[in-house]
PDB file of C-alpha atoms and ligand atoms in Angstrom:
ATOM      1  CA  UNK A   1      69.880  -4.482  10.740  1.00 85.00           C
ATOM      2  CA  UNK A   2      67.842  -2.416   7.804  1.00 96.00           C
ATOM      3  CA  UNK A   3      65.149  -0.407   7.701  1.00 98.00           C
ATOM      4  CA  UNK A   4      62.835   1.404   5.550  1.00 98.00           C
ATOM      5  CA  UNK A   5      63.785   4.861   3.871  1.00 98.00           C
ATOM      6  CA  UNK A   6      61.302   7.195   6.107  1.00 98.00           C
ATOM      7  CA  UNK A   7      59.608  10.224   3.904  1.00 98.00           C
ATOM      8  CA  UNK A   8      58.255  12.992   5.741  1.00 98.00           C
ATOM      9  CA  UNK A   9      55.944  15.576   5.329  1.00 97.00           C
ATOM     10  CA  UNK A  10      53.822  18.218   6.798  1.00 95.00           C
ATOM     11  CA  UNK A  11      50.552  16.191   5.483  1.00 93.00           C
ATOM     12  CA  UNK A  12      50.100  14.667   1.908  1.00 93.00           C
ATOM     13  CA  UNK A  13      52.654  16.322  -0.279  1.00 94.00           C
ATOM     14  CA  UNK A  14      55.268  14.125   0.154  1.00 96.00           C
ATOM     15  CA  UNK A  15      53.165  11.419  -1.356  1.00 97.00           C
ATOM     16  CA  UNK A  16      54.071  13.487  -4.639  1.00 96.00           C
ATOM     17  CA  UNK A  17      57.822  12.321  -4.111  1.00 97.00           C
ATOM     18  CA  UNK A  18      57.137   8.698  -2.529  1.00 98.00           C
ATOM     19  CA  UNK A  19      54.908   8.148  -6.052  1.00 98.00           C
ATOM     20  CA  UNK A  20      58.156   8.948  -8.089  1.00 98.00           C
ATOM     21  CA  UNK A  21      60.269   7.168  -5.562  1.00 98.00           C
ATOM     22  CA  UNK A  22      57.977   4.220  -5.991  1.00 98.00           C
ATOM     23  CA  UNK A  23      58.416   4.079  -9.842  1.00 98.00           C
ATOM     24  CA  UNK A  24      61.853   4.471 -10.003  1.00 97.00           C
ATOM     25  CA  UNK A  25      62.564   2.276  -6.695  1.00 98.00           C
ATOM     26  CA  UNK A  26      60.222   0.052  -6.391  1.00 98.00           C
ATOM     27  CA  UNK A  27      62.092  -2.182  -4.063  1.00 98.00           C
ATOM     28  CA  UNK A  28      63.131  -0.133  -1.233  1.00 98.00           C
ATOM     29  CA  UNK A  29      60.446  -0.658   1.936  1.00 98.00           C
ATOM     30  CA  UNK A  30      59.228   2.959   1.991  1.00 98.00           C
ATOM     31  CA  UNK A  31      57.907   4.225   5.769  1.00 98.00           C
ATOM     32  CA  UNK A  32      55.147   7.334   5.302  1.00 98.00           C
ATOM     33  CA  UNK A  33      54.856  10.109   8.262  1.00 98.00           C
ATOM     34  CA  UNK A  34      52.174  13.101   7.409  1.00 97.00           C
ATOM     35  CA  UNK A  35      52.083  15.299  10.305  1.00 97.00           C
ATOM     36  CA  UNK A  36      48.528  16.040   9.117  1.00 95.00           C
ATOM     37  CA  UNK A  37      47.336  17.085  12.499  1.00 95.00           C
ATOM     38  CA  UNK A  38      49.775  20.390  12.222  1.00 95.00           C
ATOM     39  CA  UNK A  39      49.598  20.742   8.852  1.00 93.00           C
ATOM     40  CA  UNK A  40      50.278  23.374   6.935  1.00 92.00           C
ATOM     41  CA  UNK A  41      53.892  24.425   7.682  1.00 93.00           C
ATOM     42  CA  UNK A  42      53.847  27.030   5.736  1.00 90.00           C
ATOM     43  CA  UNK A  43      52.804  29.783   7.894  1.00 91.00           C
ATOM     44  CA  UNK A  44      54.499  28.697  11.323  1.00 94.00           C
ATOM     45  CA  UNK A  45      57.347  29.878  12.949  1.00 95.00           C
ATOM     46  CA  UNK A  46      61.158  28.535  12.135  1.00 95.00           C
ATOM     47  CA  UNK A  47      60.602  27.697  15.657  1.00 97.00           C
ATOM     48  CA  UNK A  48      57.361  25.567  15.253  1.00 97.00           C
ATOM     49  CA  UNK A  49      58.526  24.072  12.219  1.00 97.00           C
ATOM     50  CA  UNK A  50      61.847  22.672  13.081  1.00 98.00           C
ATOM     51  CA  UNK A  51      60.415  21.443  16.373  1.00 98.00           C
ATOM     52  CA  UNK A  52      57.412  19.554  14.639  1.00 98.00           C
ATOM     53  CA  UNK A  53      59.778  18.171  11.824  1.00 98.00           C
ATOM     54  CA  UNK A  54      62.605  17.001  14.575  1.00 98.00           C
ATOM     55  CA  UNK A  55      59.743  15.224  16.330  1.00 98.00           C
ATOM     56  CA  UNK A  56      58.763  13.564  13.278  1.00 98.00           C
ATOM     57  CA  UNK A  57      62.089  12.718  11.994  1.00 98.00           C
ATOM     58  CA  UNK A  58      63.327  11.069  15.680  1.00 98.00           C
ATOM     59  CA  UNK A  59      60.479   8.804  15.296  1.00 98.00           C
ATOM     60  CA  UNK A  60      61.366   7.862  11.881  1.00 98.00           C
ATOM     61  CA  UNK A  61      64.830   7.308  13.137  1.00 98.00           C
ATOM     62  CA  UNK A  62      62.679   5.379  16.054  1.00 97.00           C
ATOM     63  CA  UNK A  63      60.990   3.062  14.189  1.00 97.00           C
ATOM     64  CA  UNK A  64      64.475   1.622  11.738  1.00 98.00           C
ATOM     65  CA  UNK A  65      64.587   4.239   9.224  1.00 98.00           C
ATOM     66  CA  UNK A  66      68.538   4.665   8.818  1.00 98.00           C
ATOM     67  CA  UNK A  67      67.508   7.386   5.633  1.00 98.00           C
ATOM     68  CA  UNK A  68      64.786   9.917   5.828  1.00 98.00           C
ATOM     69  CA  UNK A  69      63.757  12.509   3.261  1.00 98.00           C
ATOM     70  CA  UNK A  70      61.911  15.775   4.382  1.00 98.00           C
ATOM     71  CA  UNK A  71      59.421  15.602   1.229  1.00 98.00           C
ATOM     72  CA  UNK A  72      58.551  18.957   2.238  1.00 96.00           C
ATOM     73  CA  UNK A  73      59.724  22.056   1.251  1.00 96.00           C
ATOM     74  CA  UNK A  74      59.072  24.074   4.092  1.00 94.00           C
ATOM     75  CA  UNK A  75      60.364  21.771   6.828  1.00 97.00           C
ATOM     76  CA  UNK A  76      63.209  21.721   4.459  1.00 97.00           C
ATOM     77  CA  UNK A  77      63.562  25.244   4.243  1.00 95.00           C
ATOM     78  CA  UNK A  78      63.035  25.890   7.894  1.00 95.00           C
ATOM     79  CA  UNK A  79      64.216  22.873  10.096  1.00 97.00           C
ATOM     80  CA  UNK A  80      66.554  20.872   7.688  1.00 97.00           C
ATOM     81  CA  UNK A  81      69.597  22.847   7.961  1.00 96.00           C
ATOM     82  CA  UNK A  82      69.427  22.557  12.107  1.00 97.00           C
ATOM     83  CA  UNK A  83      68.592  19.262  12.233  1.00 97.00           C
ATOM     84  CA  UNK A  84      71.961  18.201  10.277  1.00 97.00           C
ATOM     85  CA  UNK A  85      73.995  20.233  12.261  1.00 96.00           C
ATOM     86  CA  UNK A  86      72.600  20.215  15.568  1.00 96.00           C
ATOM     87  CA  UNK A  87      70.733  17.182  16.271  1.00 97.00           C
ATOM     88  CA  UNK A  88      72.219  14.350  13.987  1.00 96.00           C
ATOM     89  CA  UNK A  89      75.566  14.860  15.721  1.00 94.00           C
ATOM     90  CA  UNK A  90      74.210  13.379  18.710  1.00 94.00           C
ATOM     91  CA  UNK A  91      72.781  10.502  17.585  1.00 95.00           C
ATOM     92  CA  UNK A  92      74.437   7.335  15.661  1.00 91.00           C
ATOM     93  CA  UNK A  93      76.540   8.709  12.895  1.00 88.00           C
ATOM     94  CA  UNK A  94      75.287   6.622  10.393  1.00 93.00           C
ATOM     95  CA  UNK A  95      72.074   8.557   9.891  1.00 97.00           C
ATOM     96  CA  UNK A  96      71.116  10.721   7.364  1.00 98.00           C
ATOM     97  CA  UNK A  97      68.098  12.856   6.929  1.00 98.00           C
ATOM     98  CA  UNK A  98      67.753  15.069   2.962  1.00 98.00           C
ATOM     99  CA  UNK A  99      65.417  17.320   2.078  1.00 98.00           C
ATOM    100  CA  UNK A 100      64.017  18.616  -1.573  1.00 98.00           C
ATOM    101  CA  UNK A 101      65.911  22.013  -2.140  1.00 98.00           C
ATOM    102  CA  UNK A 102      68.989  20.932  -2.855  1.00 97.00           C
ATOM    103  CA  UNK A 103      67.918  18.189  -5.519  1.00 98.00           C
ATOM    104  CA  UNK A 104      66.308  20.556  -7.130  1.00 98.00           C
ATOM    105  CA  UNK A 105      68.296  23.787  -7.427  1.00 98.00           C
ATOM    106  CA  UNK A 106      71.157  21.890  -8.397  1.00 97.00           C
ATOM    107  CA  UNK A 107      69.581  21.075 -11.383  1.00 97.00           C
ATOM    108  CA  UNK A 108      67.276  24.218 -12.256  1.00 97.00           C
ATOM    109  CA  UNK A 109      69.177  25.873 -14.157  1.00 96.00           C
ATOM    110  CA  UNK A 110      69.816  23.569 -16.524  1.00 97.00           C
ATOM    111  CA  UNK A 111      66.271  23.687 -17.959  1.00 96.00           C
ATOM    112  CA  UNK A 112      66.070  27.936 -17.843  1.00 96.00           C
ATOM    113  CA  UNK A 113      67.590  29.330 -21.576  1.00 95.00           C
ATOM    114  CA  UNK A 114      66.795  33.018 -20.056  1.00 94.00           C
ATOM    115  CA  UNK A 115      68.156  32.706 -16.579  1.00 96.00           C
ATOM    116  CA  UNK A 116      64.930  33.871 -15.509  1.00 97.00           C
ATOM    117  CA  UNK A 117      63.615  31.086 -12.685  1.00 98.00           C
ATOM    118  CA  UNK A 118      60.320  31.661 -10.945  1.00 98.00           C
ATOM    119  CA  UNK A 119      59.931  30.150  -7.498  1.00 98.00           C
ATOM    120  CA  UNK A 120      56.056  29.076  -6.379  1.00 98.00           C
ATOM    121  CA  UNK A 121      56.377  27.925  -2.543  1.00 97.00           C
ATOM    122  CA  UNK A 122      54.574  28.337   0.890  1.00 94.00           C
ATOM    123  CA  UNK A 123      55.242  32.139   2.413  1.00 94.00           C
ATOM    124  CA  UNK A 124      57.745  29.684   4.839  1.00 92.00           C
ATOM    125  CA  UNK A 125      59.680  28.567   1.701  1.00 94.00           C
ATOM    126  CA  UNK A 126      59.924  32.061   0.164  1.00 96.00           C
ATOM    127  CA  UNK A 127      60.485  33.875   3.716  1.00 94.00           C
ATOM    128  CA  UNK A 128      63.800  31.737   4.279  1.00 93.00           C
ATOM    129  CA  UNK A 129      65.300  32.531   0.803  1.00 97.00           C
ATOM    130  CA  UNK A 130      66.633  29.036   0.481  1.00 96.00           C
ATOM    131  CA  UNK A 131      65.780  29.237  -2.907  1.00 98.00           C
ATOM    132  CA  UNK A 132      67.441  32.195  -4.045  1.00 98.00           C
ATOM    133  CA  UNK A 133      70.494  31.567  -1.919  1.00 97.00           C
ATOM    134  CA  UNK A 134      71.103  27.902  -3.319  1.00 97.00           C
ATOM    135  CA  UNK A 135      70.293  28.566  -7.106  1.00 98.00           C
ATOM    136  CA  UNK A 136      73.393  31.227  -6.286  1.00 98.00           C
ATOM    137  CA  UNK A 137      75.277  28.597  -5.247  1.00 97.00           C
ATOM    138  CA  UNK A 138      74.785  25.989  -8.445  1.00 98.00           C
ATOM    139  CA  UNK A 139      74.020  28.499 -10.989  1.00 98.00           C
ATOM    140  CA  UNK A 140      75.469  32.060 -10.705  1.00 98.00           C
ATOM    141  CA  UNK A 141      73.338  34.934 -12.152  1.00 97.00           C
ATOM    142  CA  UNK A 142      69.949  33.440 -12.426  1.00 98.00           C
ATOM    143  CA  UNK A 143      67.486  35.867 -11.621  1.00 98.00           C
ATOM    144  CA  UNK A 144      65.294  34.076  -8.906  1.00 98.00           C
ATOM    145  CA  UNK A 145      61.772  35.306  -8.786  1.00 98.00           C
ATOM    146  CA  UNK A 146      59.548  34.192  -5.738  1.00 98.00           C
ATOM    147  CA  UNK A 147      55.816  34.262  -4.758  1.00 98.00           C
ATOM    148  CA  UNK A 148      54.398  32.567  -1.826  1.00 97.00           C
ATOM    149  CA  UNK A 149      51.004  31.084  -2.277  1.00 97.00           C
ATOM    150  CA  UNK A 150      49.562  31.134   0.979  1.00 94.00           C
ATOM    151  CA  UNK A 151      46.289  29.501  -0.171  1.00 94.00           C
ATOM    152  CA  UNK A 152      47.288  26.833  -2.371  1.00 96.00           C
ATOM    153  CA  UNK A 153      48.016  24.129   0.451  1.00 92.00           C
ATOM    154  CA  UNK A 154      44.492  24.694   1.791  1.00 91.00           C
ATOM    155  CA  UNK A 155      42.779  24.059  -1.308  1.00 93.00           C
ATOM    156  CA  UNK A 156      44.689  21.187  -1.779  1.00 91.00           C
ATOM    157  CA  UNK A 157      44.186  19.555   1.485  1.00 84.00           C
ATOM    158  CA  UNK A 158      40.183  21.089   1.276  1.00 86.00           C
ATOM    159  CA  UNK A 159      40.011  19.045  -2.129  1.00 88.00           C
ATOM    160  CA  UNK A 160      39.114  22.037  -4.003  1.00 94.00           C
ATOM    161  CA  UNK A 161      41.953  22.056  -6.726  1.00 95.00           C
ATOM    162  CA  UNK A 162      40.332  21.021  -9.744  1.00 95.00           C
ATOM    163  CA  UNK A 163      37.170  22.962  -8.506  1.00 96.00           C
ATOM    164  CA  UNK A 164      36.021  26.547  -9.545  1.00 95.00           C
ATOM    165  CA  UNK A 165      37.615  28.248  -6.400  1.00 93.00           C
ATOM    166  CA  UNK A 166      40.833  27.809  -7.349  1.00 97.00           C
ATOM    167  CA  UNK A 167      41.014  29.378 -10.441  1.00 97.00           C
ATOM    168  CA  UNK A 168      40.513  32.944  -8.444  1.00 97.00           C
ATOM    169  CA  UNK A 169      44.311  32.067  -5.558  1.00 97.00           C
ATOM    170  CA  UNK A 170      46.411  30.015  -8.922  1.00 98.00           C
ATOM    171  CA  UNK A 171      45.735  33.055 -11.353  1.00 97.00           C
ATOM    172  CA  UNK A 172      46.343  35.713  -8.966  1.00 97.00           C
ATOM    173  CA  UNK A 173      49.736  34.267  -7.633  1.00 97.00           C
ATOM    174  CA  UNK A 174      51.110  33.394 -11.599  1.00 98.00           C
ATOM    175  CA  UNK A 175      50.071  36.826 -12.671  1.00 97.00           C
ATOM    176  CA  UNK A 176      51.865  38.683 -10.126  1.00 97.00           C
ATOM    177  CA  UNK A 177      54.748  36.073 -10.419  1.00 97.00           C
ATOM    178  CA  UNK A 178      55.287  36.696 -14.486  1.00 96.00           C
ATOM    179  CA  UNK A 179      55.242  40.423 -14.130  1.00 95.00           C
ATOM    180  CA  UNK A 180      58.504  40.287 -12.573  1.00 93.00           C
ATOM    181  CA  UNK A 181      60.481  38.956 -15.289  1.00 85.00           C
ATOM    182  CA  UNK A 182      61.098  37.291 -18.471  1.00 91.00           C
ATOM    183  CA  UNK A 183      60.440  33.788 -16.382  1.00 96.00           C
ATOM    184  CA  UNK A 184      60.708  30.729 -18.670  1.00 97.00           C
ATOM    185  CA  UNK A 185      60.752  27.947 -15.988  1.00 97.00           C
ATOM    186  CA  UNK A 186      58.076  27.906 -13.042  1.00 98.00           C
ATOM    187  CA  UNK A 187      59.637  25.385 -10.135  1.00 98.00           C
ATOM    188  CA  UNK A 188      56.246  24.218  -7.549  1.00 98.00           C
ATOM    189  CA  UNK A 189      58.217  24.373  -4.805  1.00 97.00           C
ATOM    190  CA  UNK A 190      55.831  22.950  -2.490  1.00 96.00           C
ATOM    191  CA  UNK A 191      54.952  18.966  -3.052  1.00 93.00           C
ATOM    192  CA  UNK A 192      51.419  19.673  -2.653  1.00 94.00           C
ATOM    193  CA  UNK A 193      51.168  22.057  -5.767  1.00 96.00           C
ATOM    194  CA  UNK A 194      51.498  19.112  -8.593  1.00 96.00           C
ATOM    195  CA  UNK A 195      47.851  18.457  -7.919  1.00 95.00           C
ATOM    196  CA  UNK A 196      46.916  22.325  -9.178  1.00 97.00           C
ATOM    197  CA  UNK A 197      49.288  21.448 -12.377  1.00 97.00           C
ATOM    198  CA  UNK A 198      46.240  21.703 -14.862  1.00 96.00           C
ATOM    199  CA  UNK A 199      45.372  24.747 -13.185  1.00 97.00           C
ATOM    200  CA  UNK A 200      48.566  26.410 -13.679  1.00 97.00           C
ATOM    201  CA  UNK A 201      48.548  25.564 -17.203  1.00 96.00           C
ATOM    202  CA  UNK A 202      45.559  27.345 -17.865  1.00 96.00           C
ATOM    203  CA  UNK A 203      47.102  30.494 -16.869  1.00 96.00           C
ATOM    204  CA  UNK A 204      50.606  30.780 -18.137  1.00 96.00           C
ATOM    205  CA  UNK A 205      51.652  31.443 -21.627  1.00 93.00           C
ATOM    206  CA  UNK A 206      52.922  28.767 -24.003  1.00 91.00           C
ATOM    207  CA  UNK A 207      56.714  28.409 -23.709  1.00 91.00           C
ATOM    208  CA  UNK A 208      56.949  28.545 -19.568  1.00 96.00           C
ATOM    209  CA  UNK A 209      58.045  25.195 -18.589  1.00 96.00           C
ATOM    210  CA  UNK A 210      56.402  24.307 -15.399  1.00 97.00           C
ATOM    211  CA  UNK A 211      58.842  21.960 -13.121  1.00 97.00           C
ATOM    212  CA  UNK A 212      57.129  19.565 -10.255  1.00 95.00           C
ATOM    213  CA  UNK A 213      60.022  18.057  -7.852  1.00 95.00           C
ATOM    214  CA  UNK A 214      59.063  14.457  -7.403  1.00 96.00           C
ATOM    215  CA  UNK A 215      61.112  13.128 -11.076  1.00 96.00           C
ATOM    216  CA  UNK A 216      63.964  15.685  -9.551  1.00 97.00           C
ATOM    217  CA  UNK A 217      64.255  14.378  -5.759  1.00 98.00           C
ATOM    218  CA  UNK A 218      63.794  10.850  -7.393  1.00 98.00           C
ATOM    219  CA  UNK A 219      66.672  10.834  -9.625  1.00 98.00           C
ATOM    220  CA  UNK A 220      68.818  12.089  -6.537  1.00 98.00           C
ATOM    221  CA  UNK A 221      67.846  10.019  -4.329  1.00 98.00           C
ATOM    222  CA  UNK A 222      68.785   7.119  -6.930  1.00 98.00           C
ATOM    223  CA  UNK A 223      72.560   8.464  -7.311  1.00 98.00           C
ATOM    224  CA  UNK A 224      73.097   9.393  -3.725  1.00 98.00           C
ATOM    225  CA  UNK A 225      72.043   5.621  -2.958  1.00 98.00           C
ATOM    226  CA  UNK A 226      74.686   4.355  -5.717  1.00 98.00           C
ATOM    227  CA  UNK A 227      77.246   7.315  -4.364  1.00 98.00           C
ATOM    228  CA  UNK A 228      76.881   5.900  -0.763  1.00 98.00           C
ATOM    229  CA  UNK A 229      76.602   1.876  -1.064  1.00 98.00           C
ATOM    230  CA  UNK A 230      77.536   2.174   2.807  1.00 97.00           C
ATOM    231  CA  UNK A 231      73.609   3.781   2.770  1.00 98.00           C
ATOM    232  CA  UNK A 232      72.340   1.273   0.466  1.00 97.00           C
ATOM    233  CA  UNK A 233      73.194  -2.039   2.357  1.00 97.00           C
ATOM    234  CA  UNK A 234      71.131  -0.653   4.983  1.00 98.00           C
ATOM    235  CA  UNK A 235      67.749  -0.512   3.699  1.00 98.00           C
ATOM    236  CA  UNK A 236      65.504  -3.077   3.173  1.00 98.00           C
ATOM    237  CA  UNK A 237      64.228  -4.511   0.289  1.00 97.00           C
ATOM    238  CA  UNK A 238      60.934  -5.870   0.646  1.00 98.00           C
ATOM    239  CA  UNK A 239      58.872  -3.554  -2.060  1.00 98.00           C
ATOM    240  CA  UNK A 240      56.613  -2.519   0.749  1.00 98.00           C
ATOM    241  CA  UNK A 241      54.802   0.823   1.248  1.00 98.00           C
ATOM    242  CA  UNK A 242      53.900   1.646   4.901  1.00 98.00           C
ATOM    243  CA  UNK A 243      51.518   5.009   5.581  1.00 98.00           C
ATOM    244  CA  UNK A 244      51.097   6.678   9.093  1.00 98.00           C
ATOM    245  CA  UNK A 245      49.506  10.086   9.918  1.00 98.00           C
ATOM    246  CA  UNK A 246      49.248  12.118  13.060  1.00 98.00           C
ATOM    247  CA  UNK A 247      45.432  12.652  12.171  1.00 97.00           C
ATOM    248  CA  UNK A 248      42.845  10.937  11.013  1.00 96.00           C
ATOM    249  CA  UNK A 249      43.235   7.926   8.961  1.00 98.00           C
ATOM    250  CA  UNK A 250      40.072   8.233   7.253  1.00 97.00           C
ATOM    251  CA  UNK A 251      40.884  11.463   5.886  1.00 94.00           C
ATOM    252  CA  UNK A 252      44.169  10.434   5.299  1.00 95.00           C
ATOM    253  CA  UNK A 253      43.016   6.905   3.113  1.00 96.00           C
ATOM    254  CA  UNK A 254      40.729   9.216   1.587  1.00 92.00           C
ATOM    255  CA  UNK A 255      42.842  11.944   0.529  1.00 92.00           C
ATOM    256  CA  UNK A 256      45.915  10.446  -0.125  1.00 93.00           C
ATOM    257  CA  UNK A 257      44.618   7.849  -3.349  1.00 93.00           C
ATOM    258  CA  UNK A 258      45.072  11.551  -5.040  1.00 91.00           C
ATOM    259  CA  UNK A 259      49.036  12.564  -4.193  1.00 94.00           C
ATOM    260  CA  UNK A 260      49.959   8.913  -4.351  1.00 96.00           C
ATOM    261  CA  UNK A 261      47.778   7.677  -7.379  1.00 94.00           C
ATOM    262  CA  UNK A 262      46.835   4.231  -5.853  1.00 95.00           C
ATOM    263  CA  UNK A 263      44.544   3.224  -2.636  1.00 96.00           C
ATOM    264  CA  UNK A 264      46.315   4.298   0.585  1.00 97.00           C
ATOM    265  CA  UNK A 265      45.606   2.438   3.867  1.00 98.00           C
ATOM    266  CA  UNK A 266      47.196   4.397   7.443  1.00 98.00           C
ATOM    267  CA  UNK A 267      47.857   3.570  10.638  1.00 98.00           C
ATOM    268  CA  UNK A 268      47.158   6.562  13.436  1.00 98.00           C
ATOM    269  CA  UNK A 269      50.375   7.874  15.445  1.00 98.00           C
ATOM    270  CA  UNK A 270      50.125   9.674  18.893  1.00 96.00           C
ATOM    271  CA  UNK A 271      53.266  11.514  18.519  1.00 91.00           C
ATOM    272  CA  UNK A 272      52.376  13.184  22.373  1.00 84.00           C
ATOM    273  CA  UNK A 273      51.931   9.431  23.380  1.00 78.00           C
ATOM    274  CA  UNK A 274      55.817   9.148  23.571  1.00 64.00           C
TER     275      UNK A 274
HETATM  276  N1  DGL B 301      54.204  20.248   1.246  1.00 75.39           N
HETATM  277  C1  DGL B 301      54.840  21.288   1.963  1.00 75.39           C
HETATM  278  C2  DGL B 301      55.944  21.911   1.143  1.00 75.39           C
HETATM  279  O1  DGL B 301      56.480  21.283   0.246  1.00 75.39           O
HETATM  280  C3  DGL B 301      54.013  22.416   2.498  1.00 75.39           C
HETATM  281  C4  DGL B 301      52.727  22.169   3.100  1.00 75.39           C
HETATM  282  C5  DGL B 301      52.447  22.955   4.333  1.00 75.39           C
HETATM  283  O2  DGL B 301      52.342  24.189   4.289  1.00 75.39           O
HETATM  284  O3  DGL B 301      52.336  22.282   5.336  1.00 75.39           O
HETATM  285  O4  DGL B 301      56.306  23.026   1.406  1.00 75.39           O
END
């Protein structure tokens, strides 16, 4: 039996990563969940945020998926950790579930010349230090700067990123962010944040790289598939995008068209319904 590679988030970030999954995959059957009816993440408890994303991911599991991704960086952050070590023992051994962090600090470092990394994320990202704690890991001595960005998920959910509003929350959180240090790479750790990318640009200096996670989690994903052929075999191969959301799918087919950069059409899941 295969099944679709399941991609999770808290709403519509993880349509960030599914578009670069797409390009570079474009024959896996991909199955969307957007938890948009508790979305954001960001601010909840560990508590709240492992139990929404183990909900999420069981169902995933539920409907074939033998593979899913937390596209999220807070569910990563704050439920991923628990969910391999606690939960996935008790179920069939062949499943996997990955999250965003590790594809990209393992790599971070190679695109910083000063060693000076600044980390944009949800107050839930930056509260759990995953960040700081696995750039250690990969790449001793890099100076890890964070700033949480408690507004920028709302604006991008409230479609007001390319509007006026926004300039006020992204040049507020960059300024405080470069004051810390001689930053010369800018991760948005947070897959809703590539939508504010113009944004950003507008207030950082020439010469700060700015680093969006979808080509990173991509190009991951394609070498852990070709590490783990014993993975591969069990997806299917049908080139087939499937989007469901906890909310509703109006919103969601409305939204969505500008994370995923093509028409979206959802389905409506009762996750209380059982
Ligand atoms: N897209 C999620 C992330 O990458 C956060 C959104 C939320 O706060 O729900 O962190």
């Amino acid at each position: 039996m295969s099944g679709p590679i399941g991609v999770f988030d808290s709403g519509y970030g993880g349509l960030t990563v599914l578009k670069e999954f797409v390009q570079r995959m474009p024959h896996w059957d991909y199955l969307y969940l957007g938890d948009n009816a508790r979305a954001p993440y960001g601010p909840r408890s560990f508590e709240s945020v492992y139990e929404y994303t183990l909900e999420c991911v069981e169902w995933l599991f539920g409907q074939g998926c033998p593979l899913v991704i937390l596209a999220c960086n807070t569910a990563s952050a704050k439920a991923l950790r628990t969910i391999q070590q606690k939960d996935l023992p008790g179920m069939d051994p062949a499943l996997r579930v990955l999250g965003v962090i590790r594809p990209t600090t393992e790599v971070i470092g190679n695109y910083s010349a000063t060693g000076n990394v600044g980390i944009l994320g949800t107050a839930g990202t930056v509260i759990s230090g995953s960040y700081p704690i696995e750039i250690e890991r990969f790449f001793p001595g890099t100076r890890v700067y964070q700033e949480a960005c408690p507004m920028w998920v709302p604006l991008v959910e409230n479609d007001e990123y390319d509007k006026p509003g926004a300039d006020y929350f992204v040049q507020q959180h960059l300024t405080t962010l470069l004051a810390q240090g001689n930053i010369d790479t800018l991760l948005l750790a947070c897959t809703h944040y590539p939508l504010l990318l113009p944004k950003i640009k507008q207030y950082i200096p020439d010469g700060i790289q700015v680093l969006s996670q979808g080509s990173l989690v991509a190009e991951s994903l394609k070498g852990y598939l070709e590490r783990h052929p014993e993975m591969e075999a069990k997806l299917s191969r049908n080139a087939s995008q499937t989007f469901v959301t906890t909310d509703s799918t109006t919103d969601f087919d409305t939204h969505a068209s500008r994370f995923f950069g093509r028409p979206v059409h959802s389905v409506h899941l009762d996750l209380s319904a059982g």
